[in-house]
Coordinates of C-alpha atoms in Angstrom, one line a residue:
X1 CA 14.8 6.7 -22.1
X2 CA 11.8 6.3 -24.8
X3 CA 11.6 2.5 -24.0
X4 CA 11.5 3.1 -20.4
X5 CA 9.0 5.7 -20.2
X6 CA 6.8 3.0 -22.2
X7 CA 7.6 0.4 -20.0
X8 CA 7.0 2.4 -16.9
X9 CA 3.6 3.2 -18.7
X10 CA 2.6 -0.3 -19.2
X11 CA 3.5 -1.0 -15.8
X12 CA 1.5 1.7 -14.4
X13 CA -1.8 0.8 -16.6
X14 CA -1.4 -3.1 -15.5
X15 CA -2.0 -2.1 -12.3
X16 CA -5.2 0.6 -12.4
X17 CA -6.8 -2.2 -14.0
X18 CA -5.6 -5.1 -11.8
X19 CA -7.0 -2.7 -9.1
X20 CA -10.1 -2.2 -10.6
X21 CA -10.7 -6.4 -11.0
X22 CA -9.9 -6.8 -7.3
X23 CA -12.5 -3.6 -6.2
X24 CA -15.7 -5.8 -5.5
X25 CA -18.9 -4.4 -7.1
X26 CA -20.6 -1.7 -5.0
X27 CA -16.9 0.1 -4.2
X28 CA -16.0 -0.3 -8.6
X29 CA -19.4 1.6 -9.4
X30 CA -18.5 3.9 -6.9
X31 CA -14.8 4.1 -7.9
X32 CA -16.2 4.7 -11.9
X33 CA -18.4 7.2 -11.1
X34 CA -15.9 9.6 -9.4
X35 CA -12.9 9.2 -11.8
X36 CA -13.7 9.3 -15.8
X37 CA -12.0 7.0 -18.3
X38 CA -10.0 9.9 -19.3
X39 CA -8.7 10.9 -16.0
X40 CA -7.9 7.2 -15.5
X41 CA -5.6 7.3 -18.5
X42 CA -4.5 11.0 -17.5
X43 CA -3.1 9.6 -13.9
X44 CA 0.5 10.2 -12.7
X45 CA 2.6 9.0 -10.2
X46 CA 5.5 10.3 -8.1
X47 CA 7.3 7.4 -7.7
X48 CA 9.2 6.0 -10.6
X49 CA 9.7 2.1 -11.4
X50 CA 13.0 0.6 -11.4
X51 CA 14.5 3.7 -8.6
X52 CA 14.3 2.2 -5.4
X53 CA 13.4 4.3 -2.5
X54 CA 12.3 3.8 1.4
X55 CA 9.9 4.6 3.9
X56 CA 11.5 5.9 7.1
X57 CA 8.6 8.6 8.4
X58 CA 6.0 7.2 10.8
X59 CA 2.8 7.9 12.9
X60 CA 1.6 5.2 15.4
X61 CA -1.1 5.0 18.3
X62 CA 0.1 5.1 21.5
X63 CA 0.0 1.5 22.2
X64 CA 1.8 0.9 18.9
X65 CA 5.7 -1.1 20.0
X66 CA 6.3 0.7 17.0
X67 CA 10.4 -0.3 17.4
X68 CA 9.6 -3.6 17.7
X69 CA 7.0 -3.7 15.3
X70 CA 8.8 -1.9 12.2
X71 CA 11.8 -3.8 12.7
X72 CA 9.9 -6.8 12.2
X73 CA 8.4 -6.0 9.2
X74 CA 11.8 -4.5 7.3
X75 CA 11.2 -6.6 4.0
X76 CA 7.8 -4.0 3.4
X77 CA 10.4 -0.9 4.2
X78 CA 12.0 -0.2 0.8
X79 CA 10.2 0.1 -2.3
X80 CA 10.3 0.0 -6.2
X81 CA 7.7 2.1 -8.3
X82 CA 4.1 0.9 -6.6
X83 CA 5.4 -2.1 -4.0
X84 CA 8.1 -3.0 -1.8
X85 CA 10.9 -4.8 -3.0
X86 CA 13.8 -7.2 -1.0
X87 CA 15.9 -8.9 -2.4
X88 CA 18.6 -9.7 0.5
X89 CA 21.5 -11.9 -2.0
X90 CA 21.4 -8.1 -4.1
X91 CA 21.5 -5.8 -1.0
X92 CA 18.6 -4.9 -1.3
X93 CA 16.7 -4.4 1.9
X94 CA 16.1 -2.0 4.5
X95 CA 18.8 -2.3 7.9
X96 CA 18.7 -0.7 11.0
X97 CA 21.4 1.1 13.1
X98 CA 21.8 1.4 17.4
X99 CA 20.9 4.5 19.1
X100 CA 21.3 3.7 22.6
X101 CA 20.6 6.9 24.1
X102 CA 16.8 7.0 23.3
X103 CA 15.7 3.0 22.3
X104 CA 12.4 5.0 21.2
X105 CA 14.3 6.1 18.1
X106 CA 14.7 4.2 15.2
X107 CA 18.2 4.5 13.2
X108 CA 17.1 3.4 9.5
X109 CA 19.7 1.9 7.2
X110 CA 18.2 1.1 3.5
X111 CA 19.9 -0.8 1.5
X112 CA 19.7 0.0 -2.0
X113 CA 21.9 -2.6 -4.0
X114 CA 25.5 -3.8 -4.9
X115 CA 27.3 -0.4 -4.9
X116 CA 25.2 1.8 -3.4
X117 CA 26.1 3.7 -0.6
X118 CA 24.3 3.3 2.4
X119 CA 23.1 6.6 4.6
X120 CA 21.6 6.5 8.2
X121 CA 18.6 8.1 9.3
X122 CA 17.2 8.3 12.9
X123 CA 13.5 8.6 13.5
X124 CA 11.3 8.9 16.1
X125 CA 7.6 7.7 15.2
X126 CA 5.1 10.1 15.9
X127 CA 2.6 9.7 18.3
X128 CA -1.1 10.2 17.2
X129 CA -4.2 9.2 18.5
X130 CA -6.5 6.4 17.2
X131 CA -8.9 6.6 14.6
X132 CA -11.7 5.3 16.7
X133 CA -10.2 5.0 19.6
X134 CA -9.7 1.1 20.3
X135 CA -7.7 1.1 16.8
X136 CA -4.1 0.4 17.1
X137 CA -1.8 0.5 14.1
X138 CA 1.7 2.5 12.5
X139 CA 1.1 4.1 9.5
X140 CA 4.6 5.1 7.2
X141 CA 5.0 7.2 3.9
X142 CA 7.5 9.0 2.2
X143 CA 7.1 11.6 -0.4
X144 CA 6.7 9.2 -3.5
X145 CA 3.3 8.1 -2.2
X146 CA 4.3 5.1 -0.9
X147 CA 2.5 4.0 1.9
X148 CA 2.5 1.3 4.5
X149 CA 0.1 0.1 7.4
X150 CA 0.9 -2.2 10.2
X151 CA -2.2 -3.0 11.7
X152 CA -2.9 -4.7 15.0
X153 CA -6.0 -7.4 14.4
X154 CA -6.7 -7.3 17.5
X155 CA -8.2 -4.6 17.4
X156 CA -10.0 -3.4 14.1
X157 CA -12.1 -4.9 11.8
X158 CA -13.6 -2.4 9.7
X159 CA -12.8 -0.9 6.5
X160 CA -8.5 0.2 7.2
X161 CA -9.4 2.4 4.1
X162 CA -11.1 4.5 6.8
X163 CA -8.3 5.0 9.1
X164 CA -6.0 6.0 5.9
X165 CA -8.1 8.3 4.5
X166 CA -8.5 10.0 7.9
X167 CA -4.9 10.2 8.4
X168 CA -4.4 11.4 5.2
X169 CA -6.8 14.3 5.7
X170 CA -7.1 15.6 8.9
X171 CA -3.9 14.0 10.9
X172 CA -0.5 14.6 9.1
X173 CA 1.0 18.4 8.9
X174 CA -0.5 20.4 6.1
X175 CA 2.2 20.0 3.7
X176 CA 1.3 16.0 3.4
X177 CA -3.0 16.4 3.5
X178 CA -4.1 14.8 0.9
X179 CA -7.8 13.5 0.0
X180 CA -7.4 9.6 -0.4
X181 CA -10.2 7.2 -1.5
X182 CA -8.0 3.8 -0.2
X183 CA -11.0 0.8 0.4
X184 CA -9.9 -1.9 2.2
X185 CA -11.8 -4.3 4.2
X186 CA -10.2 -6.0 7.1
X187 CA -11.2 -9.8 5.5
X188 CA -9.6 -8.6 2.3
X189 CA -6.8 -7.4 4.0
X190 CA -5.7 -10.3 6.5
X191 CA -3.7 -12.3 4.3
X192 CA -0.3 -13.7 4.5
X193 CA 2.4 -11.6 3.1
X194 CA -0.3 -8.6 2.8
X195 CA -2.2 -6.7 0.1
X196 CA -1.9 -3.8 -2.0
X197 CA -4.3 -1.3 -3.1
X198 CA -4.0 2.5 -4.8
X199 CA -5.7 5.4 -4.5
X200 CA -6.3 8.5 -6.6
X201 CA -6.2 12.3 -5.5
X202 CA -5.9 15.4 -6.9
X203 CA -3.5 17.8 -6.7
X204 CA -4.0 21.6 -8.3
X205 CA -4.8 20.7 -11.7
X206 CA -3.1 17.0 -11.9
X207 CA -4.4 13.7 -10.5
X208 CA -2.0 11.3 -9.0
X209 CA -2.0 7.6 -7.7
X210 CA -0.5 7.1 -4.4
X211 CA -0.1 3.0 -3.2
X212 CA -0.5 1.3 0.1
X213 CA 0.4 -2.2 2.0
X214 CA -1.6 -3.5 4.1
X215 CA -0.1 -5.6 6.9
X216 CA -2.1 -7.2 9.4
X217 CA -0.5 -8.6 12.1
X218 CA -1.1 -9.6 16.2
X219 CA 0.6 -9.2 19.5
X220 CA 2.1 -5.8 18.1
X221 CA 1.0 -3.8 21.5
X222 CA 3.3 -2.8 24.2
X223 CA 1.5 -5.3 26.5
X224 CA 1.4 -7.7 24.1
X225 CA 3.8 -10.9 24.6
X226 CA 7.2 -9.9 23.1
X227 CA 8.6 -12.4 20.3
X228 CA 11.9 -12.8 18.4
X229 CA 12.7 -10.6 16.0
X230 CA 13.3 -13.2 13.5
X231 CA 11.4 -12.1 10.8
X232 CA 9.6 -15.5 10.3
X233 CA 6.2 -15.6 8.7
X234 CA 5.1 -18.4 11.1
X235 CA 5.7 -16.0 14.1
X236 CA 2.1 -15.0 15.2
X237 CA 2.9 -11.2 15.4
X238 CA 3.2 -11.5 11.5
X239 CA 0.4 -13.4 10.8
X240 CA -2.0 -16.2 11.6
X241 CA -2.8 -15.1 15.5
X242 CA -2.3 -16.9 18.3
X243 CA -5.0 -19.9 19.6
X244 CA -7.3 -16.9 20.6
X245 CA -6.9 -15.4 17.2
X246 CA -6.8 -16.8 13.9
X247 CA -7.2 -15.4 10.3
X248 CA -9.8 -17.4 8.2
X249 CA -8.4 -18.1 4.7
X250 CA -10.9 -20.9 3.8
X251 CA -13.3 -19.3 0.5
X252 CA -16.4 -18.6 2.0
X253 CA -19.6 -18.7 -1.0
X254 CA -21.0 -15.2 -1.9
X255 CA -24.6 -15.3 -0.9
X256 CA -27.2 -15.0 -3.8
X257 CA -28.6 -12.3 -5.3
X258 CA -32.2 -12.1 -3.8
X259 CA -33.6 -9.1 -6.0
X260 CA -32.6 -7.4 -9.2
X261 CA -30.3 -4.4 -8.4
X262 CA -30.0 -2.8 -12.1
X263 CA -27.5 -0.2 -10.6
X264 CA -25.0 -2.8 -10.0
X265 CA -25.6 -4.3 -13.8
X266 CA -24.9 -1.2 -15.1
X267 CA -21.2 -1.2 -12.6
X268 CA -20.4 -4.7 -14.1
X269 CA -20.9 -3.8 -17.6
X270 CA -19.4 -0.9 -17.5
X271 CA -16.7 -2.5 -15.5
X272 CA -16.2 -4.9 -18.2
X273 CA -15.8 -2.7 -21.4
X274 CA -13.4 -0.6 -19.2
X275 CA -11.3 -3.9 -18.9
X276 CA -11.8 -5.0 -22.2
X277 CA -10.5 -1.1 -24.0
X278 CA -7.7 -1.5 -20.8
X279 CA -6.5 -5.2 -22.4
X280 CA -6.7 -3.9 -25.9
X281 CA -4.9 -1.1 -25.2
X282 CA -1.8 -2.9 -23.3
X283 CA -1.6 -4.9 -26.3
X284 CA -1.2 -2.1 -28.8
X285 CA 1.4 -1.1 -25.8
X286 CA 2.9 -4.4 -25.3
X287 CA 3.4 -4.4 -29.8
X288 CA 5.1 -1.2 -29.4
X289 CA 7.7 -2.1 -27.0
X290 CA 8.1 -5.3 -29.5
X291 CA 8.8 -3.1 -32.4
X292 CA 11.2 -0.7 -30.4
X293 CA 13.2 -3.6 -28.7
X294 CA 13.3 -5.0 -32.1
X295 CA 15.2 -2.1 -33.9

């Protein structure tokens, strides 16, 4: 139990500070200046690693074909620790089940490994009304923090951040309100297979980290023109558009720096000797696990 508590740990610091090299300059200044170095360190998480769990509650916009739409994107459904995890050849994935007396409920089956039993689960998404009103998008959770958004491209291009935080706050039933800090511009968000990002909140006395998925996909409207559900990454409803809409992935060049911002010199050093403590203390980390696996 010692060495997976450690392990977990290590996990868990890996990614604050893979989160904080991805964060670009103005939101990291912003992100150090709310949230000390100690209650970086201090932050805990509701979802353990290495216990699989699922996503099966969801809120979309009216326009949402959220049946259509979650089904296609069932590899993002079940999730281990801070992502989601498939891995079809070891039953691992998230099914679903018929309901043929309302086809605007959604019978969930996850999948949970060799052995594991199976149990059903019928939904109905929950209908909610855009963040800005041209918007349209599904967001799931469960109670582990795990969070996932299907985003139509279509249709936003802002920060997606936005719309979670929003939901987060003022949308869901008291029970789940939470104040979320997720950043996520659309450009950063719109690539193939998705992103990831975290975001910390408090809770009474405790801060916890709560991770999201960002899908962008397009023709995921009611009126939009229906595809297979085959799951394919090629299929424009995933990803890449149609030959009206295409996602960009060429590098563009950041512009230079026309005046001398000390504000975001003082972010980038401090950004750096945050990372450089972070590595150094993974690899006092990393030598314990050594010397425990080692007897």
């Amino acid at each position: 139990m010692k060495n997976k508590i450690l392990i977990s740990s290590f996990i868990a610091m890996l990614m604050c500070i893979f989160t904080l090299f991805i964060s670009n300059n103005v939101y990291a200044s912003d992100y150090l200046e709310k949230w000390t170095y100690e209650e970086m360190m201090a932050t805990k998480t509701k979802y353990e690693y290495d216990k699989l769990t699922s996503i099966n509650e969801f809120y979309a916009t009216p326009n949402m074909d959220s049946v259509r739409v979650i089904k296609k994107y069932y590899q993002y459904l079940i999730w281990n620790g801070g992502g989601p995890w498939c891995e079809p050849d070891n039953e691992i994935y998230m099914d679903f089940g018929e309901y043929s007396a309302d086809p605007e409920i959604i019978v969930f089956q996850p999948h949970l490994g060799f052995g594991k039993d199976v149990y059903s689960r019928a939904t109905r998404p929950k209908t909610i009304e855009s963040y800005d009103g041209k918007a349209e998008y599904i967001i799931g959770f469960n109670q582990y923090d795990q969070i996932v958004i299907f985003l139509d491209g279509d249709t936003f291009k802002g920060n997606i951040g936005d719309i979670l935080n929003d939901f987060f706050l003022n949308v869901v039933d008291e029970r789940n309100r939470k104040e979320h800090e997720f950043y996520m511009p659309y450009e950063s968000a719109a690539k193939e297979g998705g992103v990831l990002s975290i975001s910390r909140y408090r809770e009474g006395e405790d801060i916890y980290m709560a991770s999201c998925c960002y899908q962008i996909g397009f023709n995921l409207t009611k009126e939009a023109p229906q595809t297979p559900v085959d799951n394919n990454l090629e299929d424009p409803a995933i990803y890449g558009g149609n030959d009206e809409v295409q996602i960009d992935d060429t590098p563009t060049q950041k512009p230079e720096v026309s005046e001398y911002d000390p504000w975001k010199v003082v972010g980038i050093v401090v950004s750096s000797i945050i990372s450089v403590v972070g590595i150094y203390l993974i690899y006092l980390l990393g030598k314990k696990i050594y010397e425990i696996m080692k007897g």
